[in-house]
PDB file of C-alpha atoms in Angstrom:
ATOM      1  CA  UNK A  30     -11.624 -61.147   9.243  1.00  0.00           C
ATOM      2  CA  UNK A  31     -12.036 -59.303   5.991  1.00  0.00           C
ATOM      3  CA  UNK A  32     -14.327 -56.762   7.636  1.00  0.00           C
ATOM      4  CA  UNK A  33     -11.805 -56.257  10.450  1.00  0.00           C
ATOM      5  CA  UNK A  34      -8.975 -55.894   7.938  1.00  0.00           C
ATOM      6  CA  UNK A  35     -10.925 -53.377   5.913  1.00  0.00           C
ATOM      7  CA  UNK A  36     -11.854 -51.464   9.055  1.00  0.00           C
ATOM      8  CA  UNK A  37      -8.224 -51.407  10.176  1.00  0.00           C
ATOM      9  CA  UNK A  38      -7.109 -50.271   6.733  1.00  0.00           C
ATOM     10  CA  UNK A  39      -9.716 -47.501   6.696  1.00  0.00           C
ATOM     11  CA  UNK A  40      -8.630 -46.370  10.156  1.00  0.00           C
ATOM     12  CA  UNK A  41      -4.971 -46.274   9.157  1.00  0.00           C
ATOM     13  CA  UNK A  42      -5.758 -44.329   5.992  1.00  0.00           C
ATOM     14  CA  UNK A  43      -7.821 -41.834   7.988  1.00  0.00           C
ATOM     15  CA  UNK A  44      -4.995 -41.386  10.475  1.00  0.00           C
ATOM     16  CA  UNK A  45      -2.539 -40.876   7.623  1.00  0.00           C
ATOM     17  CA  UNK A  46      -4.750 -38.180   6.121  1.00  0.00           C
ATOM     18  CA  UNK A  47      -5.186 -36.450   9.458  1.00  0.00           C
ATOM     19  CA  UNK A  48      -1.543 -36.426  10.451  1.00  0.00           C
ATOM     20  CA  UNK A  49       0.157 -35.998   7.054  1.00  0.00           C
ATOM     21  CA  UNK A  50      -0.260 -32.187   6.898  1.00  0.00           C
ATOM     22  CA  UNK A  51       1.080 -31.879  10.439  1.00  0.00           C
ATOM     23  CA  UNK A  52       4.076 -34.043   9.629  1.00  0.00           C
ATOM     24  CA  UNK A  53       4.657 -32.083   6.437  1.00  0.00           C
ATOM     25  CA  UNK A  54       4.653 -28.733   8.243  1.00  0.00           C
ATOM     26  CA  UNK A  55       6.924 -30.122  10.980  1.00  0.00           C
ATOM     27  CA  UNK A  56       9.452 -31.030   8.284  1.00  0.00           C
ATOM     28  CA  UNK A  57       9.205 -27.559   6.759  1.00  0.00           C
ATOM     29  CA  UNK A  58      10.994 -26.552   4.668  1.00  0.00           C
ATOM     30  CA  UNK A  59      11.651 -29.647   2.622  1.00  0.00           C
ATOM     31  CA  UNK A  60      12.194 -27.946  -0.720  1.00  0.00           C
ATOM     32  CA  UNK A  61      13.068 -24.533  -2.231  1.00  0.00           C
ATOM     33  CA  UNK A  62      11.001 -21.463  -1.350  1.00  0.00           C
ATOM     34  CA  UNK A  63       9.901 -18.742  -3.770  1.00  0.00           C
ATOM     35  CA  UNK A  64       9.837 -15.116  -2.605  1.00  0.00           C
ATOM     36  CA  UNK A  65       7.761 -12.855  -4.865  1.00  0.00           C
ATOM     37  CA  UNK A  66       8.718  -9.174  -4.967  1.00  0.00           C
ATOM     38  CA  UNK A  67       6.119  -6.763  -6.427  1.00  0.00           C
ATOM     39  CA  UNK A  68       8.757  -4.285  -7.623  1.00  0.00           C
ATOM     40  CA  UNK A  69      11.471  -4.302 -10.264  1.00  0.00           C
ATOM     41  CA  UNK A  70      15.061  -5.442  -9.954  1.00  0.00           C
ATOM     42  CA  UNK A  71      17.554  -2.900  -8.666  1.00  0.00           C
ATOM     43  CA  UNK A  72      15.220  -0.886  -6.435  1.00  0.00           C
ATOM     44  CA  UNK A  73      15.149  -0.629  -2.659  1.00  0.00           C
ATOM     45  CA  UNK A  74      12.493  -3.313  -2.224  1.00  0.00           C
ATOM     46  CA  UNK A  75      14.375  -5.721  -4.461  1.00  0.00           C
ATOM     47  CA  UNK A  76      17.635  -5.059  -2.607  1.00  0.00           C
ATOM     48  CA  UNK A  77      15.974  -5.621   0.770  1.00  0.00           C
ATOM     49  CA  UNK A  78      14.278  -8.792  -0.461  1.00  0.00           C
ATOM     50  CA  UNK A  79      17.527 -10.241  -1.759  1.00  0.00           C
ATOM     51  CA  UNK A  80      19.453  -9.756   1.488  1.00  0.00           C
ATOM     52  CA  UNK A  81      16.523 -11.262   3.429  1.00  0.00           C
ATOM     53  CA  UNK A  82      16.314 -14.180   0.984  1.00  0.00           C
ATOM     54  CA  UNK A  83      20.062 -14.853   1.166  1.00  0.00           C
ATOM     55  CA  UNK A  84      20.027 -14.901   4.966  1.00  0.00           C
ATOM     56  CA  UNK A  85      16.789 -16.889   5.098  1.00  0.00           C
ATOM     57  CA  UNK A  86      18.385 -19.499   2.845  1.00  0.00           C
ATOM     58  CA  UNK A  87      21.193 -19.916   5.365  1.00  0.00           C
ATOM     59  CA  UNK A  88      18.763 -20.082   8.276  1.00  0.00           C
ATOM     60  CA  UNK A  89      16.418 -22.649   6.717  1.00  0.00           C
ATOM     61  CA  UNK A  90      18.881 -24.730   4.729  1.00  0.00           C
ATOM     62  CA  UNK A  91      16.842 -24.455   1.515  1.00  0.00           C
ATOM     63  CA  UNK A  92      17.190 -22.181  -1.530  1.00  0.00           C
ATOM     64  CA  UNK A  93      15.027 -19.034  -1.415  1.00  0.00           C
ATOM     65  CA  UNK A  94      14.480 -17.813  -4.959  1.00  0.00           C
ATOM     66  CA  UNK A  95      13.537 -14.160  -5.483  1.00  0.00           C
ATOM     67  CA  UNK A  96      11.089 -13.582  -8.336  1.00  0.00           C
ATOM     68  CA  UNK A  97      10.271  -9.982  -9.276  1.00  0.00           C
ATOM     69  CA  UNK A  98       6.748  -9.276 -10.508  1.00  0.00           C
ATOM     70  CA  UNK A  99       6.735  -5.513 -11.157  1.00  0.00           C
ATOM     71  CA  UNK A 100       3.962  -3.489 -12.709  1.00  0.00           C
ATOM     72  CA  UNK A 101       1.123  -1.170 -11.797  1.00  0.00           C
ATOM     73  CA  UNK A 102       2.796   0.155  -8.633  1.00  0.00           C
ATOM     74  CA  UNK A 103       2.429  -3.211  -6.933  1.00  0.00           C
ATOM     75  CA  UNK A 104      -0.852  -4.222  -8.572  1.00  0.00           C
ATOM     76  CA  UNK A 105       0.782  -7.100 -10.460  1.00  0.00           C
ATOM     77  CA  UNK A 106       3.024  -8.569  -7.758  1.00  0.00           C
ATOM     78  CA  UNK A 107       0.810  -8.549  -4.684  1.00  0.00           C
ATOM     79  CA  UNK A 108      -1.962 -10.595  -6.367  1.00  0.00           C
ATOM     80  CA  UNK A 109       0.705 -13.114  -7.387  1.00  0.00           C
ATOM     81  CA  UNK A 110       1.407 -13.844  -3.702  1.00  0.00           C
ATOM     82  CA  UNK A 111      -2.125 -14.084  -2.341  1.00  0.00           C
ATOM     83  CA  UNK A 112      -3.557 -17.014  -4.386  1.00  0.00           C
ATOM     84  CA  UNK A 113      -0.550 -19.319  -3.974  1.00  0.00           C
ATOM     85  CA  UNK A 114      -0.830 -22.499  -1.916  1.00  0.00           C
ATOM     86  CA  UNK A 115      -0.581 -21.503   1.783  1.00  0.00           C
ATOM     87  CA  UNK A 116       2.121 -24.049   2.535  1.00  0.00           C
ATOM     88  CA  UNK A 117       5.058 -21.707   3.147  1.00  0.00           C
ATOM     89  CA  UNK A 118       6.744 -22.427  -0.173  1.00  0.00           C
ATOM     90  CA  UNK A 119       5.518 -19.182  -1.738  1.00  0.00           C
ATOM     91  CA  UNK A 120       5.987 -16.048   0.318  1.00  0.00           C
ATOM     92  CA  UNK A 121       6.421 -12.436  -0.651  1.00  0.00           C
ATOM     93  CA  UNK A 122       7.763  -9.055   0.319  1.00  0.00           C
ATOM     94  CA  UNK A 123       4.639  -6.937   0.567  1.00  0.00           C
ATOM     95  CA  UNK A 124       4.827  -3.156   0.706  1.00  0.00           C
ATOM     96  CA  UNK A 125       2.811  -0.142   1.847  1.00  0.00           C
ATOM     97  CA  UNK A 126       0.906  -0.084  -1.441  1.00  0.00           C
ATOM     98  CA  UNK A 127      -1.202  -3.062  -0.306  1.00  0.00           C
ATOM     99  CA  UNK A 128      -2.895  -0.653   2.130  1.00  0.00           C
ATOM    100  CA  UNK A 129      -3.683   1.783  -0.709  1.00  0.00           C
ATOM    101  CA  UNK A 130      -4.564  -0.183  -3.855  1.00  0.00           C
ATOM    102  CA  UNK A 131      -7.949  -1.483  -2.757  1.00  0.00           C
ATOM    103  CA  UNK A 132      -9.074   2.000  -1.696  1.00  0.00           C
ATOM    104  CA  UNK A 133      -8.251   3.189  -5.212  1.00  0.00           C
ATOM    105  CA  UNK A 134     -10.279   0.334  -6.717  1.00  0.00           C
ATOM    106  CA  UNK A 135      -7.223  -1.263  -8.352  1.00  0.00           C
ATOM    107  CA  UNK A 136      -7.632  -4.619  -6.582  1.00  0.00           C
ATOM    108  CA  UNK A 137      -9.841  -6.200  -3.957  1.00  0.00           C
ATOM    109  CA  UNK A 138      -6.794  -7.402  -2.021  1.00  0.00           C
ATOM    110  CA  UNK A 139      -6.090  -5.825   1.362  1.00  0.00           C
ATOM    111  CA  UNK A 140      -3.663  -6.649   4.197  1.00  0.00           C
ATOM    112  CA  UNK A 141      -6.214  -9.036   5.731  1.00  0.00           C
ATOM    113  CA  UNK A 142      -5.857 -11.294   2.676  1.00  0.00           C
ATOM    114  CA  UNK A 143      -2.312 -12.326   3.639  1.00  0.00           C
ATOM    115  CA  UNK A 144      -0.670 -14.253   6.464  1.00  0.00           C
ATOM    116  CA  UNK A 145       1.625 -11.704   8.166  1.00  0.00           C
ATOM    117  CA  UNK A 146       5.043 -13.030   9.145  1.00  0.00           C
ATOM    118  CA  UNK A 147       7.320 -10.082   9.977  1.00  0.00           C
ATOM    119  CA  UNK A 148       7.764  -6.374   9.317  1.00  0.00           C
ATOM    120  CA  UNK A 149      11.411  -5.717   8.413  1.00  0.00           C
ATOM    121  CA  UNK A 150      11.771  -2.081   7.372  1.00  0.00           C
ATOM    122  CA  UNK A 151      10.171   1.349   7.211  1.00  0.00           C
ATOM    123  CA  UNK A 152      11.394   4.558   5.600  1.00  0.00           C
ATOM    124  CA  UNK A 153       9.280   7.419   6.966  1.00  0.00           C
ATOM    125  CA  UNK A 154       8.586  10.426   4.821  1.00  0.00           C
ATOM    126  CA  UNK A 155      10.733  13.470   5.338  1.00  0.00           C
ATOM    127  CA  UNK A 156       9.818  17.091   4.667  1.00  0.00           C
ATOM    128  CA  UNK A 157      12.686  18.555   2.662  1.00  0.00           C
ATOM    129  CA  UNK A 158      13.244  22.053   1.279  1.00  0.00           C
ATOM    130  CA  UNK A 159      15.912  23.641  -0.895  1.00  0.00           C
ATOM    131  CA  UNK A 160      19.085  24.465   1.008  1.00  0.00           C
ATOM    132  CA  UNK A 161      18.607  28.232   0.583  1.00  0.00           C
ATOM    133  CA  UNK A 162      14.845  28.208   1.254  1.00  0.00           C
ATOM    134  CA  UNK A 163      13.574  30.782   3.756  1.00  0.00           C
ATOM    135  CA  UNK A 164      12.063  27.993   5.862  1.00  0.00           C
ATOM    136  CA  UNK A 165      14.536  27.094   8.589  1.00  0.00           C
ATOM    137  CA  UNK A 166      12.130  24.942  10.588  1.00  0.00           C
ATOM    138  CA  UNK A 167       8.965  22.978   9.916  1.00  0.00           C
ATOM    139  CA  UNK A 168       7.046  25.655  11.824  1.00  0.00           C
ATOM    140  CA  UNK A 169       8.281  28.262   9.302  1.00  0.00           C
ATOM    141  CA  UNK A 170       6.950  26.128   6.456  1.00  0.00           C
ATOM    142  CA  UNK A 171       3.600  25.508   8.167  1.00  0.00           C
ATOM    143  CA  UNK A 172       3.137  29.257   8.762  1.00  0.00           C
ATOM    144  CA  UNK A 173       3.870  29.924   5.079  1.00  0.00           C
ATOM    145  CA  UNK A 174       1.286  27.318   4.018  1.00  0.00           C
ATOM    146  CA  UNK A 175      -1.361  28.818   6.306  1.00  0.00           C
ATOM    147  CA  UNK A 176      -0.591  32.359   5.112  1.00  0.00           C
ATOM    148  CA  UNK A 177      -0.538  31.454   1.404  1.00  0.00           C
ATOM    149  CA  UNK A 178      -3.106  28.709   0.738  1.00  0.00           C
ATOM    150  CA  UNK A 179      -2.737  27.291  -2.763  1.00  0.00           C
ATOM    151  CA  UNK A 180       0.550  29.089  -3.436  1.00  0.00           C
ATOM    152  CA  UNK A 181       3.185  26.557  -2.327  1.00  0.00           C
ATOM    153  CA  UNK A 182       3.945  23.501  -4.447  1.00  0.00           C
ATOM    154  CA  UNK A 183       5.176  20.075  -3.334  1.00  0.00           C
ATOM    155  CA  UNK A 184       6.086  16.798  -5.001  1.00  0.00           C
ATOM    156  CA  UNK A 185       7.623  13.389  -4.365  1.00  0.00           C
ATOM    157  CA  UNK A 186       5.620  10.860  -6.367  1.00  0.00           C
ATOM    158  CA  UNK A 187       2.576  10.535  -8.604  1.00  0.00           C
ATOM    159  CA  UNK A 188      -0.918  11.698  -7.715  1.00  0.00           C
ATOM    160  CA  UNK A 189      -2.211   9.475  -4.901  1.00  0.00           C
ATOM    161  CA  UNK A 190       1.181   7.868  -4.252  1.00  0.00           C
ATOM    162  CA  UNK A 191       2.505   7.243  -0.757  1.00  0.00           C
ATOM    163  CA  UNK A 192       4.373  10.564  -0.494  1.00  0.00           C
ATOM    164  CA  UNK A 193       1.327  12.508  -1.692  1.00  0.00           C
ATOM    165  CA  UNK A 194      -0.729  10.806   1.021  1.00  0.00           C
ATOM    166  CA  UNK A 195       2.038  11.537   3.540  1.00  0.00           C
ATOM    167  CA  UNK A 196       1.672  15.274   2.880  1.00  0.00           C
ATOM    168  CA  UNK A 197      -2.140  15.177   2.875  1.00  0.00           C
ATOM    169  CA  UNK A 198      -2.189  13.333   6.203  1.00  0.00           C
ATOM    170  CA  UNK A 199       0.238  15.821   7.733  1.00  0.00           C
ATOM    171  CA  UNK A 200      -1.879  18.768   6.622  1.00  0.00           C
ATOM    172  CA  UNK A 201      -5.098  17.117   7.791  1.00  0.00           C
ATOM    173  CA  UNK A 202      -3.570  16.551  11.243  1.00  0.00           C
ATOM    174  CA  UNK A 203      -2.550  20.214  11.294  1.00  0.00           C
ATOM    175  CA  UNK A 204      -6.178  21.107  10.469  1.00  0.00           C
ATOM    176  CA  UNK A 205      -5.098  22.519   7.126  1.00  0.00           C
ATOM    177  CA  UNK A 206      -7.020  21.685   3.955  1.00  0.00           C
ATOM    178  CA  UNK A 207      -4.804  19.321   1.890  1.00  0.00           C
ATOM    179  CA  UNK A 208      -5.665  21.478  -1.129  1.00  0.00           C
ATOM    180  CA  UNK A 209      -3.720  24.326   0.512  1.00  0.00           C
ATOM    181  CA  UNK A 210      -0.567  22.886  -1.079  1.00  0.00           C
ATOM    182  CA  UNK A 211      -0.551  22.182  -4.824  1.00  0.00           C
ATOM    183  CA  UNK A 212       0.727  18.678  -5.548  1.00  0.00           C
ATOM    184  CA  UNK A 213       2.962  18.404  -8.625  1.00  0.00           C
ATOM    185  CA  UNK A 214       2.959  14.742  -9.773  1.00  0.00           C
ATOM    186  CA  UNK A 215       6.355  13.235 -10.580  1.00  0.00           C
ATOM    187  CA  UNK A 216       7.717   9.874 -11.658  1.00  0.00           C
ATOM    188  CA  UNK A 217       9.302   9.385  -8.263  1.00  0.00           C
ATOM    189  CA  UNK A 218      11.396  11.020  -5.596  1.00  0.00           C
ATOM    190  CA  UNK A 219      14.525  11.471  -7.732  1.00  0.00           C
ATOM    191  CA  UNK A 220      12.935  13.777 -10.340  1.00  0.00           C
ATOM    192  CA  UNK A 221      11.055  15.586  -7.563  1.00  0.00           C
ATOM    193  CA  UNK A 222      14.324  16.313  -5.749  1.00  0.00           C
ATOM    194  CA  UNK A 223      15.871  17.534  -8.994  1.00  0.00           C
ATOM    195  CA  UNK A 224      12.908  19.874  -9.459  1.00  0.00           C
ATOM    196  CA  UNK A 225      13.343  21.080  -5.876  1.00  0.00           C
ATOM    197  CA  UNK A 226      17.019  21.889  -6.412  1.00  0.00           C
ATOM    198  CA  UNK A 227      16.107  23.789  -9.592  1.00  0.00           C
ATOM    199  CA  UNK A 228      13.514  25.856  -7.744  1.00  0.00           C
ATOM    200  CA  UNK A 229      10.470  24.418  -9.505  1.00  0.00           C
ATOM    201  CA  UNK A 230       8.740  23.372  -6.274  1.00  0.00           C
ATOM    202  CA  UNK A 231       8.874  24.523  -2.669  1.00  0.00           C
ATOM    203  CA  UNK A 232       9.329  21.229  -0.821  1.00  0.00           C
ATOM    204  CA  UNK A 233       9.373  17.465  -1.217  1.00  0.00           C
ATOM    205  CA  UNK A 234       7.833  14.724   0.893  1.00  0.00           C
ATOM    206  CA  UNK A 235       9.738  11.484   0.343  1.00  0.00           C
ATOM    207  CA  UNK A 236      11.960   9.188   2.398  1.00  0.00           C
ATOM    208  CA  UNK A 237      15.283  10.559   3.561  1.00  0.00           C
ATOM    209  CA  UNK A 238      17.273   7.804   1.790  1.00  0.00           C
ATOM    210  CA  UNK A 239      15.698   9.058  -1.453  1.00  0.00           C
ATOM    211  CA  UNK A 240      16.619  12.688  -0.742  1.00  0.00           C
ATOM    212  CA  UNK A 241      19.990  11.800   0.754  1.00  0.00           C
ATOM    213  CA  UNK A 242      22.133  12.593  -2.303  1.00  0.00           C
ATOM    214  CA  UNK A 243      21.043  16.229  -2.533  1.00  0.00           C
ATOM    215  CA  UNK A 244      21.015  16.677   1.255  1.00  0.00           C
ATOM    216  CA  UNK A 245      24.597  15.426   1.503  1.00  0.00           C
ATOM    217  CA  UNK A 246      25.561  17.616  -1.468  1.00  0.00           C
ATOM    218  CA  UNK A 247      24.308  20.665   0.424  1.00  0.00           C
ATOM    219  CA  UNK A 248      21.507  21.384  -2.050  1.00  0.00           C
ATOM    220  CA  UNK A 249      18.570  20.375   0.173  1.00  0.00           C
ATOM    221  CA  UNK A 250      17.694  20.508   3.863  1.00  0.00           C
ATOM    222  CA  UNK A 251      15.302  18.200   5.757  1.00  0.00           C
ATOM    223  CA  UNK A 252      13.018  19.913   8.263  1.00  0.00           C
ATOM    224  CA  UNK A 253      11.224  16.946   9.828  1.00  0.00           C
ATOM    225  CA  UNK A 254      10.515  13.244   9.563  1.00  0.00           C
ATOM    226  CA  UNK A 255       7.111  11.543   9.705  1.00  0.00           C
ATOM    227  CA  UNK A 256       8.341   8.725  11.921  1.00  0.00           C
ATOM    228  CA  UNK A 257       7.936   7.702  15.533  1.00  0.00           C
ATOM    229  CA  UNK A 258      11.651   8.236  16.141  1.00  0.00           C
ATOM    230  CA  UNK A 259      14.460  10.286  14.560  1.00  0.00           C
ATOM    231  CA  UNK A 260      16.190   9.044  11.431  1.00  0.00           C
ATOM    232  CA  UNK A 261      19.372   7.017  11.698  1.00  0.00           C
ATOM    233  CA  UNK A 262      20.704   9.028   8.760  1.00  0.00           C
ATOM    234  CA  UNK A 263      20.010  12.442  10.268  1.00  0.00           C
ATOM    235  CA  UNK A 264      19.346  12.002  14.000  1.00  0.00           C
ATOM    236  CA  UNK A 265      19.060  15.748  14.620  1.00  0.00           C
ATOM    237  CA  UNK A 266      16.017  16.114  12.353  1.00  0.00           C
ATOM    238  CA  UNK A 267      12.884  16.253  14.547  1.00  0.00           C
ATOM    239  CA  UNK A 268       9.825  14.052  14.220  1.00  0.00           C
ATOM    240  CA  UNK A 269       6.450  15.658  13.457  1.00  0.00           C
ATOM    241  CA  UNK A 270       5.538  15.077  17.095  1.00  0.00           C
ATOM    242  CA  UNK A 271       8.554  17.070  18.252  1.00  0.00           C
ATOM    243  CA  UNK A 272       8.309  19.740  15.551  1.00  0.00           C
ATOM    244  CA  UNK A 273       4.549  20.280  15.301  1.00  0.00           C
ATOM    245  CA  UNK A 274       2.976  18.255  18.123  1.00  0.00           C
ATOM    246  CA  UNK A 275       1.040  15.937  15.797  1.00  0.00           C
ATOM    247  CA  UNK A 276       1.072  12.140  15.842  1.00  0.00           C
ATOM    248  CA  UNK A 277       0.929  11.517  12.089  1.00  0.00           C
ATOM    249  CA  UNK A 278       3.471   8.892  11.055  1.00  0.00           C
ATOM    250  CA  UNK A 279       3.745   7.351   7.609  1.00  0.00           C
ATOM    251  CA  UNK A 280       6.404   5.712   5.514  1.00  0.00           C
ATOM    252  CA  UNK A 281       7.208   3.191   2.846  1.00  0.00           C
ATOM    253  CA  UNK A 282       7.426  -0.155   4.625  1.00  0.00           C
ATOM    254  CA  UNK A 283       8.396  -3.686   3.630  1.00  0.00           C
ATOM    255  CA  UNK A 284       7.461  -6.944   5.296  1.00  0.00           C
ATOM    256  CA  UNK A 285       7.290 -10.666   4.658  1.00  0.00           C
ATOM    257  CA  UNK A 286       3.908 -12.348   4.296  1.00  0.00           C
ATOM    258  CA  UNK A 287       2.375 -15.422   2.756  1.00  0.00           C
ATOM    259  CA  UNK A 288      -0.997 -16.446   1.352  1.00  0.00           C
ATOM    260  CA  UNK A 289      -3.842 -16.424   3.843  1.00  0.00           C
ATOM    261  CA  UNK A 290      -4.265 -19.671   5.762  1.00  0.00           C
ATOM    262  CA  UNK A 291      -0.649 -20.726   6.287  1.00  0.00           C
ATOM    263  CA  UNK A 292      -0.180 -23.305   9.085  1.00  0.00           C
ATOM    264  CA  UNK A 293       0.670 -21.641  12.389  1.00  0.00           C
ATOM    265  CA  UNK A 294       3.839 -23.693  12.849  1.00  0.00           C
ATOM    266  CA  UNK A 295       5.137 -22.734   9.399  1.00  0.00           C
ATOM    267  CA  UNK A 296       4.350 -19.078  10.122  1.00  0.00           C
ATOM    268  CA  UNK A 297       6.211 -19.395  13.439  1.00  0.00           C
ATOM    269  CA  UNK A 298       9.203 -21.125  11.813  1.00  0.00           C
ATOM    270  CA  UNK A 299       9.570 -18.346   9.258  1.00  0.00           C
ATOM    271  CA  UNK A 300       8.949 -15.684  11.879  1.00  0.00           C
ATOM    272  CA  UNK A 301      11.677 -16.991  14.184  1.00  0.00           C
ATOM    273  CA  UNK A 302      14.150 -17.107  11.289  1.00  0.00           C
ATOM    274  CA  UNK A 303      13.270 -13.557  10.213  1.00  0.00           C
ATOM    275  CA  UNK A 304      13.710 -12.216  13.749  1.00  0.00           C
ATOM    276  CA  UNK A 305      17.231 -13.679  13.862  1.00  0.00           C
ATOM    277  CA  UNK A 306      17.925 -12.172  10.440  1.00  0.00           C
ATOM    278  CA  UNK A 307      16.669  -8.761  11.551  1.00  0.00           C
ATOM    279  CA  UNK A 308      18.921  -8.859  14.629  1.00  0.00           C
ATOM    280  CA  UNK A 309      21.966 -10.037  12.684  1.00  0.00           C
ATOM    281  CA  UNK A 310      24.918  -7.728  12.106  1.00  0.00           C
ATOM    282  CA  UNK A 311      24.885  -8.570   8.394  1.00  0.00           C
ATOM    283  CA  UNK A 312      21.315  -7.332   7.930  1.00  0.00           C
ATOM    284  CA  UNK A 313      21.730  -4.307  10.193  1.00  0.00           C
ATOM    285  CA  UNK A 314      24.916  -3.239   8.399  1.00  0.00           C
ATOM    286  CA  UNK A 315      23.344  -3.776   4.972  1.00  0.00           C
ATOM    287  CA  UNK A 316      20.346  -1.609   5.775  1.00  0.00           C
ATOM    288  CA  UNK A 317      22.376   1.088   7.524  1.00  0.00           C
ATOM    289  CA  UNK A 318      24.803   1.263   4.609  1.00  0.00           C
ATOM    290  CA  UNK A 319      21.950   2.133   2.274  1.00  0.00           C
ATOM    291  CA  UNK A 320      20.246   4.450   4.694  1.00  0.00           C
ATOM    292  CA  UNK A 321      17.162   2.226   4.969  1.00  0.00           C
ATOM    293  CA  UNK A 322      15.118   2.578   8.127  1.00  0.00           C
ATOM    294  CA  UNK A 323      14.750  -0.376  10.480  1.00  0.00           C
ATOM    295  CA  UNK A 324      11.531  -1.440  12.146  1.00  0.00           C
ATOM    296  CA  UNK A 325      10.624  -4.963  13.240  1.00  0.00           C
ATOM    297  CA  UNK A 326       7.277  -6.430  14.217  1.00  0.00           C
ATOM    298  CA  UNK A 327       6.358 -10.070  14.689  1.00  0.00           C
ATOM    299  CA  UNK A 328       3.302 -11.587  13.010  1.00  0.00           C
ATOM    300  CA  UNK A 329       0.795 -10.183  15.504  1.00  0.00           C
ATOM    301  CA  UNK A 330       2.458  -6.771  15.566  1.00  0.00           C
ATOM    302  CA  UNK A 331       2.712  -6.668  11.774  1.00  0.00           C
ATOM    303  CA  UNK A 332      -0.995  -7.467  11.488  1.00  0.00           C
ATOM    304  CA  UNK A 333      -1.891  -4.558  13.793  1.00  0.00           C
ATOM    305  CA  UNK A 334       0.579  -2.269  12.006  1.00  0.00           C
ATOM    306  CA  UNK A 335      -1.010  -3.021   8.617  1.00  0.00           C
ATOM    307  CA  UNK A 336      -4.550  -2.635   9.952  1.00  0.00           C
ATOM    308  CA  UNK A 337      -3.763   0.866  11.270  1.00  0.00           C
ATOM    309  CA  UNK A 338      -1.985   1.832   8.056  1.00  0.00           C
ATOM    310  CA  UNK A 339      -4.902   0.572   5.994  1.00  0.00           C
ATOM    311  CA  UNK A 340      -7.331   2.663   8.031  1.00  0.00           C
ATOM    312  CA  UNK A 341      -5.104   5.756   7.844  1.00  0.00           C
ATOM    313  CA  UNK A 342      -4.710   5.467   4.068  1.00  0.00           C
ATOM    314  CA  UNK A 343      -8.472   5.099   3.652  1.00  0.00           C
ATOM    315  CA  UNK A 344      -9.160   8.292   5.593  1.00  0.00           C
ATOM    316  CA  UNK A 345      -6.613  10.338   3.623  1.00  0.00           C
ATOM    317  CA  UNK A 346      -7.596   8.940   0.224  1.00  0.00           C
ATOM    318  CA  UNK A 347     -11.247   9.731   0.912  1.00  0.00           C
ATOM    319  CA  UNK A 348     -10.215  13.256   1.914  1.00  0.00           C
ATOM    320  CA  UNK A 349      -8.423  13.673  -1.410  1.00  0.00           C
ATOM    321  CA  UNK A 350     -11.249  12.117  -3.415  1.00  0.00           C
ATOM    322  CA  UNK A 351      -9.006   9.216  -4.462  1.00  0.00           C
ATOM    323  CA  UNK A 352     -10.995   6.404  -2.844  1.00  0.00           C
ATOM    324  CA  UNK A 353     -13.449   4.495  -5.017  1.00  0.00           C
TER     325      UNK A 353
END
C-alpha cells in the first residue's frame, strides 16, 4: 500500500509540475506587467509606450507600469529587457537601434535575442532642404551631389546614427559613394534643422515629425520620404521609389517585444491585445495628432521586418566603416 501511495503521490507531483506552467500561462496575466522603455521620459518613444501601456492595461485588466531606462542611445535599456524572465510580466518597447548596436560592437544583443510581439510604429526618414534652396525636387539634389562630390553637407543625428545610415543607404542605392556628402554630426534632429534654417548645411535626413515645425513655418521643404508609402503628414511628398526609382526604405521604428523564450500562448495573448490597440480610434488619433507614422506587423511579420532591417544596417555600417 505504501509503495502504491508513494507511486500515486509521485505521479500527481509530476503531473502538477508538467501542467503548472501551462495553467499559469492560461491565466495570464495574473499580476502587474512592467514595460521597459530604452529612452528617456518625454520623447517620442516614451509617449508611444505610455499610450500603448495605458490601452494594454485596459485590455488585459492588469496594471502596465512603464519604466524608462535611458542611456547610451538604447544600450542601457535594451539589455534590461532581454535577460528578464520570459513569462510575459516584463516586456519592452524596442527600437531601431537594436538592429545597429551589435554591428557597432556596443552589445552582443540583436533582434533574434527577443520574442517579437508586434510592430506599432515607423517614422521614415525624410530628405528636407531649406525653403529657399535651389533644389525643387529630389532629382535636383541628386544631380547636385553627383556634380559636386564632397561639397554638400547634411546632418540629422550623430555619426553612425539612424539618420546618418538613412542617407548612406540612399546614396549607396543610387550608386553614389556615401562619402560624396559630408556628414555633420549633431545632437539630434532639432539642432540639425536649426542649422539647416541658418544655412549651415544643405539638407537634413530625419523623420518628418521631427522636421515638421520648420516645414510648417515655411522655413524648410521636404523633397522625399524613405518609406514604402507617402507620409500622413505630407501626402504629396514622394517616396524614394517614386522620386528616384530606388527601393531603399528606412525609419525609426518602435515595437513591443519580450525576452526570448516566452510561451507561445502568452505571446499570442499580448499580440491580440496589441492588434486591437493599434486598430483603436484612441491610438490612431494619438499617433496622428503627433505626426507619428503608423505601421503594424504581427509577431511573425515583426520578426521578418527586424531581420531585414538588421541586414540592411549591417551592409550600410560596413560601407561607412562603422561596423566592428
